[in-house]
PDB file of C-alpha atoms in Angstrom:
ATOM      1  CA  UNK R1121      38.041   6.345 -37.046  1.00  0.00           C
ATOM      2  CA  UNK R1122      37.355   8.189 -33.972  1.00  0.00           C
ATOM      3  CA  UNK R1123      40.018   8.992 -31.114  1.00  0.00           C
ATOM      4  CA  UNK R1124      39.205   6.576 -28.319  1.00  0.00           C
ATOM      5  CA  UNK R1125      41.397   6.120 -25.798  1.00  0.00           C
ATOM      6  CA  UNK R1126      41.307   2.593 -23.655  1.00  0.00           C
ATOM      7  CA  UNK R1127      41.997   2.082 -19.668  1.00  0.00           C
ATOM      8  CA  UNK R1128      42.700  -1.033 -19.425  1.00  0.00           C
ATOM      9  CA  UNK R1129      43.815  -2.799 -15.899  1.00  0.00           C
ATOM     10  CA  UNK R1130      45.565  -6.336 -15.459  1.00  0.00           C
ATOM     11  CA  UNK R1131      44.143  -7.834 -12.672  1.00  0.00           C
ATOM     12  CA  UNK R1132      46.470 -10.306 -11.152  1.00  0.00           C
ATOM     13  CA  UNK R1133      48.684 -10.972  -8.123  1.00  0.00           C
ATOM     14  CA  UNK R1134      50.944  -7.806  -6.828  1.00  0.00           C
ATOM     15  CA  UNK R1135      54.355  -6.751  -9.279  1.00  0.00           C
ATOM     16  CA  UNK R1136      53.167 -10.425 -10.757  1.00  0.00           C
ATOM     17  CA  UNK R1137      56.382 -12.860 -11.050  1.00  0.00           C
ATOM     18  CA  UNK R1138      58.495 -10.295  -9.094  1.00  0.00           C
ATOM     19  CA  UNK R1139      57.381 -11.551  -5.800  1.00  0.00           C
ATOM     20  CA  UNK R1140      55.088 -14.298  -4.317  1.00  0.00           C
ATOM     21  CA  UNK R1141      51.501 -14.241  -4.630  1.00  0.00           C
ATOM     22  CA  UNK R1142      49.246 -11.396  -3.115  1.00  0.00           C
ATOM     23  CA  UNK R1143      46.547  -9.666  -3.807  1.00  0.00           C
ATOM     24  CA  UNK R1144      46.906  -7.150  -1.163  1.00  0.00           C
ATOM     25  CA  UNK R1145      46.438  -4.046  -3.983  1.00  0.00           C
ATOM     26  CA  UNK R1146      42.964  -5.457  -4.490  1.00  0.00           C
ATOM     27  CA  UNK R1147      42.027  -4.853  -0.766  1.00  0.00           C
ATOM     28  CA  UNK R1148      38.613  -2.407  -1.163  1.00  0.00           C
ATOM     29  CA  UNK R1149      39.572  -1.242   2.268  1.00  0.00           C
ATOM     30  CA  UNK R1150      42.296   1.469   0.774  1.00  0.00           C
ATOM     31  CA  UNK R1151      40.542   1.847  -2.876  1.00  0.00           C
ATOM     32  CA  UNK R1152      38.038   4.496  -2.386  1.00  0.00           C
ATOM     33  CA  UNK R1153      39.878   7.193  -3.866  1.00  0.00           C
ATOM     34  CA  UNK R1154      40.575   5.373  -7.452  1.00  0.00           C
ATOM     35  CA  UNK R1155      36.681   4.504  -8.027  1.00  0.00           C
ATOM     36  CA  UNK R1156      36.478   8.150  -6.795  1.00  0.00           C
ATOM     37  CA  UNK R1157      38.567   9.054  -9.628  1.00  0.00           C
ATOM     38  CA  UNK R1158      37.180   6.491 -11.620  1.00  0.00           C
ATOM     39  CA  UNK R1159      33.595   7.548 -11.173  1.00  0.00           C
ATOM     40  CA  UNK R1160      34.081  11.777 -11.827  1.00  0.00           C
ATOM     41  CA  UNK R1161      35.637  11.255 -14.857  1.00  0.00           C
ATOM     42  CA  UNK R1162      33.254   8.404 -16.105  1.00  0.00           C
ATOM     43  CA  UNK R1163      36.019   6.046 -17.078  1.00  0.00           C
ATOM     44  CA  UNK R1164      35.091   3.234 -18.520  1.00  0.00           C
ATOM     45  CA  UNK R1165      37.482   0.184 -17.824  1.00  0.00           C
ATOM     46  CA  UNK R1166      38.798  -2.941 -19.607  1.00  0.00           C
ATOM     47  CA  UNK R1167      39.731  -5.544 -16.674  1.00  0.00           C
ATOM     48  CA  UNK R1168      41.612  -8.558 -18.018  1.00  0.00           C
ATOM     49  CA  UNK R1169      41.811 -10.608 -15.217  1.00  0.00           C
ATOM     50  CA  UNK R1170      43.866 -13.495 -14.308  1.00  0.00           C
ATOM     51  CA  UNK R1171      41.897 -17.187 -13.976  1.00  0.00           C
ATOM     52  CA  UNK R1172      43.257 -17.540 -10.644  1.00  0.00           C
ATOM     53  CA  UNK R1173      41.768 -14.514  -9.028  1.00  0.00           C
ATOM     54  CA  UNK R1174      38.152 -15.271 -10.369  1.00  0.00           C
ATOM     55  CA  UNK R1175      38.432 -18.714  -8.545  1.00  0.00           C
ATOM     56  CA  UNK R1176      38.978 -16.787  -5.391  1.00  0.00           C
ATOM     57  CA  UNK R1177      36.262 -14.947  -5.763  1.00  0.00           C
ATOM     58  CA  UNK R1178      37.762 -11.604  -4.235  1.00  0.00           C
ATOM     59  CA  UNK R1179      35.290  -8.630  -3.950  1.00  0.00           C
ATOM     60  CA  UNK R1180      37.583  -6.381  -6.011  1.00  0.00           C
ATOM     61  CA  UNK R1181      35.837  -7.901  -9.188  1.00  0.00           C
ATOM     62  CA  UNK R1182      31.988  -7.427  -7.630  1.00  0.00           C
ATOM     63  CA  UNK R1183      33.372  -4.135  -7.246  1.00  0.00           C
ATOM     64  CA  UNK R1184      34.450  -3.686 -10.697  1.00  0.00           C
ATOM     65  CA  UNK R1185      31.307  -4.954 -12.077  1.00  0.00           C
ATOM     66  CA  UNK R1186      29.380  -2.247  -9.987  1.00  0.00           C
ATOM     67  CA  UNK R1187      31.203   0.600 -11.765  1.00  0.00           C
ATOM     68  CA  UNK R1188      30.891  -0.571 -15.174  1.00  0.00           C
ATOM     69  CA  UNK R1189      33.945  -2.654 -15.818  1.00  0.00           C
ATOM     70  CA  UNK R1190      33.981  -5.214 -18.800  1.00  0.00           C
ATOM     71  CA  UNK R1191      36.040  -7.854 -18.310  1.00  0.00           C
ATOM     72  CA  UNK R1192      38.899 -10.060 -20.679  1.00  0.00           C
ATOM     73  CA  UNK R1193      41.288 -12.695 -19.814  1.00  0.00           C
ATOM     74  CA  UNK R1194      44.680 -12.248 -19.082  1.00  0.00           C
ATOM     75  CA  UNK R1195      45.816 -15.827 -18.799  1.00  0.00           C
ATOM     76  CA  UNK R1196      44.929 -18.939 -15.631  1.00  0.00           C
ATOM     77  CA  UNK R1197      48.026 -18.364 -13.860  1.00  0.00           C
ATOM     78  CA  UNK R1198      49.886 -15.768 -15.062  1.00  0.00           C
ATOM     79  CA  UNK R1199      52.482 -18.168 -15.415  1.00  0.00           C
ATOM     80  CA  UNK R1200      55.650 -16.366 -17.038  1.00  0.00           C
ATOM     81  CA  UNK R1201      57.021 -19.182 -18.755  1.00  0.00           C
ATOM     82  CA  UNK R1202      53.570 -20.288 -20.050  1.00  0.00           C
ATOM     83  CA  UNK R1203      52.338 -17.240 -21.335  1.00  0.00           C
ATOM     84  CA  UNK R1204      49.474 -18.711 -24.059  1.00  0.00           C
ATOM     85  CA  UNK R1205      49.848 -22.211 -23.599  1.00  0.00           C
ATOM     86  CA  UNK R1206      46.414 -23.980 -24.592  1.00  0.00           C
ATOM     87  CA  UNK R1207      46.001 -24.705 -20.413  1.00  0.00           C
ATOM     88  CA  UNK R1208      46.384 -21.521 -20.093  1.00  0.00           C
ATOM     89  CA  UNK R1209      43.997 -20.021 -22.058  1.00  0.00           C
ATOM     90  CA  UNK R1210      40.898 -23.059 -21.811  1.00  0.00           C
ATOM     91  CA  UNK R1211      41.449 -22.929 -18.024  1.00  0.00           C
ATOM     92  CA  UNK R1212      41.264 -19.365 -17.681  1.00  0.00           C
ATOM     93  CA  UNK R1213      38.815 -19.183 -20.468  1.00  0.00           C
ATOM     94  CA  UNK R1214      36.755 -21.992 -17.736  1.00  0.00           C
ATOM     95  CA  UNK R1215      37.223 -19.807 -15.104  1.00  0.00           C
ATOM     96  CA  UNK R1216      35.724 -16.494 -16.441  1.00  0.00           C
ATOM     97  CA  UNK R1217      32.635 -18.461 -18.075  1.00  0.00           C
ATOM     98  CA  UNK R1218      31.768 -19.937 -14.698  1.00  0.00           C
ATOM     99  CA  UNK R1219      32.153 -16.417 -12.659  1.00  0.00           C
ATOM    100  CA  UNK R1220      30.409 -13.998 -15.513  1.00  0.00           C
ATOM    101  CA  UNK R1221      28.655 -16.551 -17.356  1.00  0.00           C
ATOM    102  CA  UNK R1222      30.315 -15.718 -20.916  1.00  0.00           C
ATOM    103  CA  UNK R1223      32.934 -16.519 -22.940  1.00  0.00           C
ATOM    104  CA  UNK R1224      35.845 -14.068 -22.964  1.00  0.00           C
ATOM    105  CA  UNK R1225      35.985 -12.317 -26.038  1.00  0.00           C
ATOM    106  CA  UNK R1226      39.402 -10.714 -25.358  1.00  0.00           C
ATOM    107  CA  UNK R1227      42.952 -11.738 -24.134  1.00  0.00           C
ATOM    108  CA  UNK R1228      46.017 -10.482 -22.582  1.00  0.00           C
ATOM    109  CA  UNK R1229      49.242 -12.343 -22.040  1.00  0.00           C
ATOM    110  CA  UNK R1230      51.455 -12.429 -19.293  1.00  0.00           C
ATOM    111  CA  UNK R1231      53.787  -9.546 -19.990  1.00  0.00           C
ATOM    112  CA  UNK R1232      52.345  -9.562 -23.057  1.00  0.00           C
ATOM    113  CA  UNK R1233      54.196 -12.412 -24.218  1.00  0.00           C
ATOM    114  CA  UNK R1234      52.036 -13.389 -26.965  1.00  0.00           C
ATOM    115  CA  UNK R1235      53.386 -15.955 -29.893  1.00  0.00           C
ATOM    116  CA  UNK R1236      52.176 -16.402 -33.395  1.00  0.00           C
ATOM    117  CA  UNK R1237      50.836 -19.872 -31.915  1.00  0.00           C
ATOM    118  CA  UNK R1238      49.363 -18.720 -29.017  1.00  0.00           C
ATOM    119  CA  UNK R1239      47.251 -16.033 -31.539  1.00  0.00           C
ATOM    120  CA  UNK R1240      46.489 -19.166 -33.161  1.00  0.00           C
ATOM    121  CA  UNK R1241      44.891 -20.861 -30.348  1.00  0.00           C
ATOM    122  CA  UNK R1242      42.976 -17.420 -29.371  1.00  0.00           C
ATOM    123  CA  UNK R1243      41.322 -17.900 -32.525  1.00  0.00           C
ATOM    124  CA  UNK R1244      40.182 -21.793 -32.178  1.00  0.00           C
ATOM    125  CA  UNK R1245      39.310 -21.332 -28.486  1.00  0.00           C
ATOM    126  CA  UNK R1246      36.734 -18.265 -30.089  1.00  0.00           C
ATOM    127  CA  UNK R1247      38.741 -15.158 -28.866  1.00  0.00           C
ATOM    128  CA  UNK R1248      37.755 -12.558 -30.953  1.00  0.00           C
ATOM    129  CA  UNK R1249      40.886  -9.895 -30.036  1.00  0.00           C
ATOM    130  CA  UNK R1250      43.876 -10.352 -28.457  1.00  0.00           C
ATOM    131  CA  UNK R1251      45.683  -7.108 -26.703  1.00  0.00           C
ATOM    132  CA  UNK R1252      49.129  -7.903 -25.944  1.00  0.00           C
ATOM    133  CA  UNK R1253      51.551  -6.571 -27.602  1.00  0.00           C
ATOM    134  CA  UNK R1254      54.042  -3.577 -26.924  1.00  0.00           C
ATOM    135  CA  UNK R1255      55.061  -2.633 -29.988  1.00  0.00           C
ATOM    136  CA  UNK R1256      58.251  -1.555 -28.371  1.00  0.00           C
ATOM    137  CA  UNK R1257      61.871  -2.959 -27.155  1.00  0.00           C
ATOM    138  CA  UNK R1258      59.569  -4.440 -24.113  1.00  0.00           C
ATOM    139  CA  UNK R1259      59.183  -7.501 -23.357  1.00  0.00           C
ATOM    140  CA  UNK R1260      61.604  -8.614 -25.939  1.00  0.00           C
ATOM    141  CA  UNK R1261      62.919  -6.867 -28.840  1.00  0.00           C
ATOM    142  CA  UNK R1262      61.307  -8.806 -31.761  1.00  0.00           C
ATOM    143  CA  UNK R1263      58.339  -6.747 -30.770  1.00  0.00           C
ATOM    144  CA  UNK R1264      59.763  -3.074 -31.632  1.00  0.00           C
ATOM    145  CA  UNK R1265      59.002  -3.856 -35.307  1.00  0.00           C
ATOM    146  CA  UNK R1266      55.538  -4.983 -34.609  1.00  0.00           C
ATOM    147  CA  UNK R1267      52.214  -2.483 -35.784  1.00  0.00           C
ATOM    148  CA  UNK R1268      51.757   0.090 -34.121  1.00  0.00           C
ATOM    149  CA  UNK R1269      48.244  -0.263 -35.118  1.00  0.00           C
ATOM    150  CA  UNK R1270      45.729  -2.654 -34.518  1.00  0.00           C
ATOM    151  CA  UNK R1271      45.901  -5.255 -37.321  1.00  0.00           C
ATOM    152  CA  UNK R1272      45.411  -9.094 -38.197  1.00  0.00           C
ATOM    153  CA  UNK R1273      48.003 -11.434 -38.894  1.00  0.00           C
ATOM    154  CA  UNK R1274      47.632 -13.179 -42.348  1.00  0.00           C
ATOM    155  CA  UNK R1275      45.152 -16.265 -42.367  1.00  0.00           C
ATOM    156  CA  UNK R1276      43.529 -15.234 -39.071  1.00  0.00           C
ATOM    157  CA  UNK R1277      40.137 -13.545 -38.074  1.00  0.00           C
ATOM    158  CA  UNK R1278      41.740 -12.753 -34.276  1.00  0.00           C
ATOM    159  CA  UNK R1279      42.593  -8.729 -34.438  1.00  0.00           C
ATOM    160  CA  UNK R1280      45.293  -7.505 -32.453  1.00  0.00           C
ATOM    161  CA  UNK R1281      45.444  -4.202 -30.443  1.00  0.00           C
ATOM    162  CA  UNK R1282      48.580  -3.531 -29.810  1.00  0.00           C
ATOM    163  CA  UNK R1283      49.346  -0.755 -26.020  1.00  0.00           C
ATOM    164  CA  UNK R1284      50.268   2.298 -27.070  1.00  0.00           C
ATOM    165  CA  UNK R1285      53.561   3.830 -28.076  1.00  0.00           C
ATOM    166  CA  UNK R1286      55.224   6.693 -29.517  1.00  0.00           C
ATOM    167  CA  UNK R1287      56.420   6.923 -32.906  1.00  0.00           C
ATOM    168  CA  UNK R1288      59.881   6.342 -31.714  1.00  0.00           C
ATOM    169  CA  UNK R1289      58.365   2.968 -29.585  1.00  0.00           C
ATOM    170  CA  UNK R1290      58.434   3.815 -26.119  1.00  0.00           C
ATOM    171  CA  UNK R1291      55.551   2.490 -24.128  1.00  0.00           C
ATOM    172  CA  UNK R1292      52.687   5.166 -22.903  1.00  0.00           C
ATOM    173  CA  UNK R1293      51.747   3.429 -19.764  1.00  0.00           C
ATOM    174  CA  UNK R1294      50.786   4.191 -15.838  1.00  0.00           C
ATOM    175  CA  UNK R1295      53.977   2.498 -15.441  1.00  0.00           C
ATOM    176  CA  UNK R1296      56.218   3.845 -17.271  1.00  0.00           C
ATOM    177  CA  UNK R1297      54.945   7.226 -16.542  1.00  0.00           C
ATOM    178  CA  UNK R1298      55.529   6.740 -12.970  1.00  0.00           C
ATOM    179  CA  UNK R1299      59.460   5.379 -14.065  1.00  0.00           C
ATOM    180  CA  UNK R1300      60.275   8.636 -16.274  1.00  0.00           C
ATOM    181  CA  UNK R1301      57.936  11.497 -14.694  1.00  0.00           C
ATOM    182  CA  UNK R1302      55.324  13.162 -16.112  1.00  0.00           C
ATOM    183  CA  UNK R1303      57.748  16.362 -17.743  1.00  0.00           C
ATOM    184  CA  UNK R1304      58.881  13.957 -20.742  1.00  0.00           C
ATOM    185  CA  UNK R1305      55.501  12.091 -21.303  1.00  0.00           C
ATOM    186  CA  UNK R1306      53.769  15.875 -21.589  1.00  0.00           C
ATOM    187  CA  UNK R1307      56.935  17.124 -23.738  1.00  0.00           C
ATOM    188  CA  UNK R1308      56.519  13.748 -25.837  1.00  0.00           C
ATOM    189  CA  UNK R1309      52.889  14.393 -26.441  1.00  0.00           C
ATOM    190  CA  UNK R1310      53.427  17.767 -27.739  1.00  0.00           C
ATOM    191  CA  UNK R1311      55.892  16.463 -30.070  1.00  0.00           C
ATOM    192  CA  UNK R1312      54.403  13.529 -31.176  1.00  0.00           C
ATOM    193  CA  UNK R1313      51.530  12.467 -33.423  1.00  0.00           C
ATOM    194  CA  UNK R1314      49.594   9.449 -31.261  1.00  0.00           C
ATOM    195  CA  UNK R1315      47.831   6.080 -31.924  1.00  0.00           C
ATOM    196  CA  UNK R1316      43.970   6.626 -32.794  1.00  0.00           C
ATOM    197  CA  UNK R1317      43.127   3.829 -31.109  1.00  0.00           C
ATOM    198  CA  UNK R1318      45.216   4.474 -27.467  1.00  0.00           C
ATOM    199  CA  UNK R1319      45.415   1.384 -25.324  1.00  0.00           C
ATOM    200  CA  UNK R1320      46.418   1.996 -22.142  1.00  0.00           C
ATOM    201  CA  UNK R1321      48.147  -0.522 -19.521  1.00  0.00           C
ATOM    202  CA  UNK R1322      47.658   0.074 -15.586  1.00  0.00           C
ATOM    203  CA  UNK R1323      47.736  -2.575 -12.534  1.00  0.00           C
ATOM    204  CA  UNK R1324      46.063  -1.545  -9.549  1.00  0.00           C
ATOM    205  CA  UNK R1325      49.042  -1.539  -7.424  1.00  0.00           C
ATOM    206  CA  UNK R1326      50.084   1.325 -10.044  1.00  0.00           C
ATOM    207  CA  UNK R1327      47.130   3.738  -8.720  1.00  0.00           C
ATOM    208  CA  UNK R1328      47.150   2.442  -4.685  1.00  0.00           C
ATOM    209  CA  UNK R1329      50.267   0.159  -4.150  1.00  0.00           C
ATOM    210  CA  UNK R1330      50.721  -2.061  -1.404  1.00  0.00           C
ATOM    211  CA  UNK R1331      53.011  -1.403   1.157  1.00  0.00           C
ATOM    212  CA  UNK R1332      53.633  -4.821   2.283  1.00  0.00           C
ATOM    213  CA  UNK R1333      53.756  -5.955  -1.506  1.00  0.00           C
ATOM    214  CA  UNK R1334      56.242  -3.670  -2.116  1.00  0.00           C
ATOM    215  CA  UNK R1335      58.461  -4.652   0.848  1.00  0.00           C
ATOM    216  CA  UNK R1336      58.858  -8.096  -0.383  1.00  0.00           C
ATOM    217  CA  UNK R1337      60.612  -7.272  -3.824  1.00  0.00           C
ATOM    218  CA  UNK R1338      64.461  -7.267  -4.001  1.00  0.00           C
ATOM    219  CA  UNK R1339      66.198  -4.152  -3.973  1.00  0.00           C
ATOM    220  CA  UNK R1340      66.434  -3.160  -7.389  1.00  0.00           C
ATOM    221  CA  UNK R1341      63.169  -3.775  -8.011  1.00  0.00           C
ATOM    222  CA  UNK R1342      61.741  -1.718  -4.797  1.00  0.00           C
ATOM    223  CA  UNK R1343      64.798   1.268  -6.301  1.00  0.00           C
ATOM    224  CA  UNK R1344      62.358   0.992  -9.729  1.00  0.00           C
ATOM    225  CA  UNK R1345      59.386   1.168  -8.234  1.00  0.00           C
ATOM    226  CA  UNK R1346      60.240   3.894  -5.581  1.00  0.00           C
ATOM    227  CA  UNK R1347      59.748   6.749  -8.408  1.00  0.00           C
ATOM    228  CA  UNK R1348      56.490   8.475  -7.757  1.00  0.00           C
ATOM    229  CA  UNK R1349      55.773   5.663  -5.669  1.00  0.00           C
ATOM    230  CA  UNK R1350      52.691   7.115  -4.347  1.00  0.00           C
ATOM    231  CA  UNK R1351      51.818   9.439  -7.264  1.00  0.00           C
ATOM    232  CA  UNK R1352      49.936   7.467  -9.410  1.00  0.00           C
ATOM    233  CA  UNK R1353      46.484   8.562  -9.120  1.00  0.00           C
ATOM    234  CA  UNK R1354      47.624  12.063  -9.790  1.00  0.00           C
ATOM    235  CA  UNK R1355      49.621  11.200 -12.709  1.00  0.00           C
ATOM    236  CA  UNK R1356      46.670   9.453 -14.333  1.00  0.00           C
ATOM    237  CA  UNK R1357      44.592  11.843 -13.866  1.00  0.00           C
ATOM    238  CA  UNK R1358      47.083  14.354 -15.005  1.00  0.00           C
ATOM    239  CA  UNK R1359      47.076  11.829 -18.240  1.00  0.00           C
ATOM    240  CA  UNK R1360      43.412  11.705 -18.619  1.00  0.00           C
ATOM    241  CA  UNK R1361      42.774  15.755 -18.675  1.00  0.00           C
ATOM    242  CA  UNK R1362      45.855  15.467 -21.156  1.00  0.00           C
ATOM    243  CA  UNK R1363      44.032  12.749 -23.681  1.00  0.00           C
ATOM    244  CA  UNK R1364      40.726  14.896 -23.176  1.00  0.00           C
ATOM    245  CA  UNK R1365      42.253  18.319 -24.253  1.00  0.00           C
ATOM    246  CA  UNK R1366      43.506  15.991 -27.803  1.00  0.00           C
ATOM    247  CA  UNK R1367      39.856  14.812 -28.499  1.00  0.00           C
ATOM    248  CA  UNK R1368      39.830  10.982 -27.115  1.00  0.00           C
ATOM    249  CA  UNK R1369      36.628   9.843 -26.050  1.00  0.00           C
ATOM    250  CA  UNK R1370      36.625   7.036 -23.258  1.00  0.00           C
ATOM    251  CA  UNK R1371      35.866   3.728 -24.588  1.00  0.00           C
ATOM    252  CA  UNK R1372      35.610   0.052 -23.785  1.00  0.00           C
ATOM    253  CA  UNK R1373      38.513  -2.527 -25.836  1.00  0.00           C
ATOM    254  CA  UNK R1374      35.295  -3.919 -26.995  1.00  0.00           C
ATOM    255  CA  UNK R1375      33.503  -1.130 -28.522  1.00  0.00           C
ATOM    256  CA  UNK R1376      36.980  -0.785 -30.404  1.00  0.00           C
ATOM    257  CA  UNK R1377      37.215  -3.906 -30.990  1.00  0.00           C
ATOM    258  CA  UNK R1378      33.501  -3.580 -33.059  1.00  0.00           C
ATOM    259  CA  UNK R1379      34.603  -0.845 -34.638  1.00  0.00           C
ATOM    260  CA  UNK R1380      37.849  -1.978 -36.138  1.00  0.00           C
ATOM    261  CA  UNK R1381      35.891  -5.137 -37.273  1.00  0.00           C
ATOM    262  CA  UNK R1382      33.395  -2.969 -38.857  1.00  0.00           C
ATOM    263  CA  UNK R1383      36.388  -0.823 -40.689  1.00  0.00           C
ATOM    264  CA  UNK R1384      38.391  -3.896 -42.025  1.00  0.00           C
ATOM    265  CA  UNK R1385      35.350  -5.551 -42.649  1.00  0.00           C
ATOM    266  CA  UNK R1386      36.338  -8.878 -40.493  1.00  0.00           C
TER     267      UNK R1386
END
C-alpha cells in the first residue's frame, strides 16, 4: 500500500469541553493565511464536523467546500460524556444529510472516545469507517494496546483508522507538536519507522487560535496551550515538507478508506 498521509480537521466549538461554546477560530475574517497554506501545497482535507455547527450554518464550511474539503461526522454535540450514543450519531448523521445532501460515510468521536458499542452502531446507522482512535495512553489507557493500523474488529464490516503514533505510542498530531516542539518530533521521525497510512489530527484553533477563546480557559489549560501558541502554521508546514521528503502523497480518509477495503477485501 502506498504512503498517504491524511489532514484531517475536527470542526467543532473552540478547545471543545474546556470552555463554553464558540466558534470564534472559524471566523474567515483572520483565516486567509491557512487556505493560503492550504492551497500551495494542494492539501487535501478530511473535515469531520460536529452536528451542531452544520445547523448554524457558519461560512467556515462553504469555505471548506470551495477548497476541496470532504466532509465526516464527528458527533451532534460533541457531548463528552456521550461520545457515540445512538442520538448522537442519527442526529448528527440528520444534520450532515440535510446540509450536504449525503450520508456520512465516516465518523469521529469526541476525543476519540469510541466504544466497541458505539462501532457497533456506526455500522447499523451505514458508517462505513470510523477514525477515532489514538492508539496511545490518550484519551484513556485501554487504548495504548489498540492497532496501530487500520483494522476491523471481529464480526464487523466498519474499518477503523486509527491517528497516528510512533512505535513507542505517542500521538503525531498539530497538537502535540505544538506541546513538545518540533526538535523531538523531527529527531523521532528520523528514528522511527511510521504508519503507512498517517492520519493526522488538527483543530483550526491549532493553525489560527482565538484570542478571546483562549482567554476564557483556566490557567493550566491557557499554561498548555501557551507553547508555540502562535506557531502552528509554521510547524505544519514544517511537518508537511517533512512527510513529503519520506514519500507520502496527500490523500482524502476516503480514498484510504477505498483502498484498505480493496486490500482486505471488505
Amino acid at each position: 500500500m502506498k504512503k498517504s498521509l491524511c489532514i484531517t480537521i475536527d470542526l467543532e466549538s473552540d478547545f471543545a469541553g474546556l470552555i463554553p461554546e464558540s466558534y470564534n477560530s472559524c471566523d474567515l475574517v483572520h483565516l486567509d493565511p491557512f487556505f493560503e497554506l492550504v492551497r500551495k501545497y494542494n492539501v487535501k482535507l478530511t473535515v469531520f464536523v460536529v452536528g451542531v455547527l452544520i445547523e448554524k450554518r457558519l461560512p467556515i464550511l462553504k469555505k471548506l467546500q470551495e477548497i476541496g474539503a470532504e466532509f465526516a461526522l464527528h458527533s451532534y454535540t460533541h457531548n463528552l460524556m456521550a461520545p457515540d450514543t445512538i442520538e448522537e450519531i442519527q442526529r448528527g448523521k440528520k444534520a450532515f444529510k440535510e446540509y450536504f445532501g449525503v450520508d456520512p460515510i465516516g465518523y469521529r468521536a469526541p476525543q476519540g472516545r469510541i466504544s466497541n458499542e458505539g462501532m457497533k452502531r456506526l455500522e447499523k446507522e451505514g458508517f462505513v469507517y470510523d477514525a477515532s482512535v489514538f492508539p496511545s495512553f490518550w484519551p484513556a489507557w485501554g487504548y495504548i494496546f489498540y492497532s496501530q493500523t487500520p483494522c476491523i474488529q471481529k464480526g464487523s464490516s466498519l474499518i477503523e483508522i486509527p491517528f497516528a503514533t510512533f512505535p513507542f505510542r505517542l500521538i503525531i498530531s498539530l497538537s502535540w507538536i505544538k506541546l513538545l516542539g518540533w526538535f523531538p518530533y523531527r529527531l523521532f521521525f528520523s528514528l522511527f519507522s511510521l504508519p503507512q497510512i498517517f492520519v493526522f489530527d488538527s483543530h483550526l484553533h491549532d493553525y489560527m487560535p482565538s484570542g478571546t477563546s483562549y482567554k476564557k480557559m483556566s490557567p493550566i489549560w491557557k499554561c498548555i496551550y501557551r507553547r508555540n501558541y502562535k506557531m502552528g502554521l509554521k510547524l505544519f508546514e514544517r511537518f508537511l515538507l517533512s512527510m513529503q521528503r519520506k514519500g507520502y502523497k496527500l490523500t482524502y480518509m476516503s480514498e484510504v478508506c477505498n483502498d484498505i477495503k480493496n486490500t482486505l477485501h471488505v
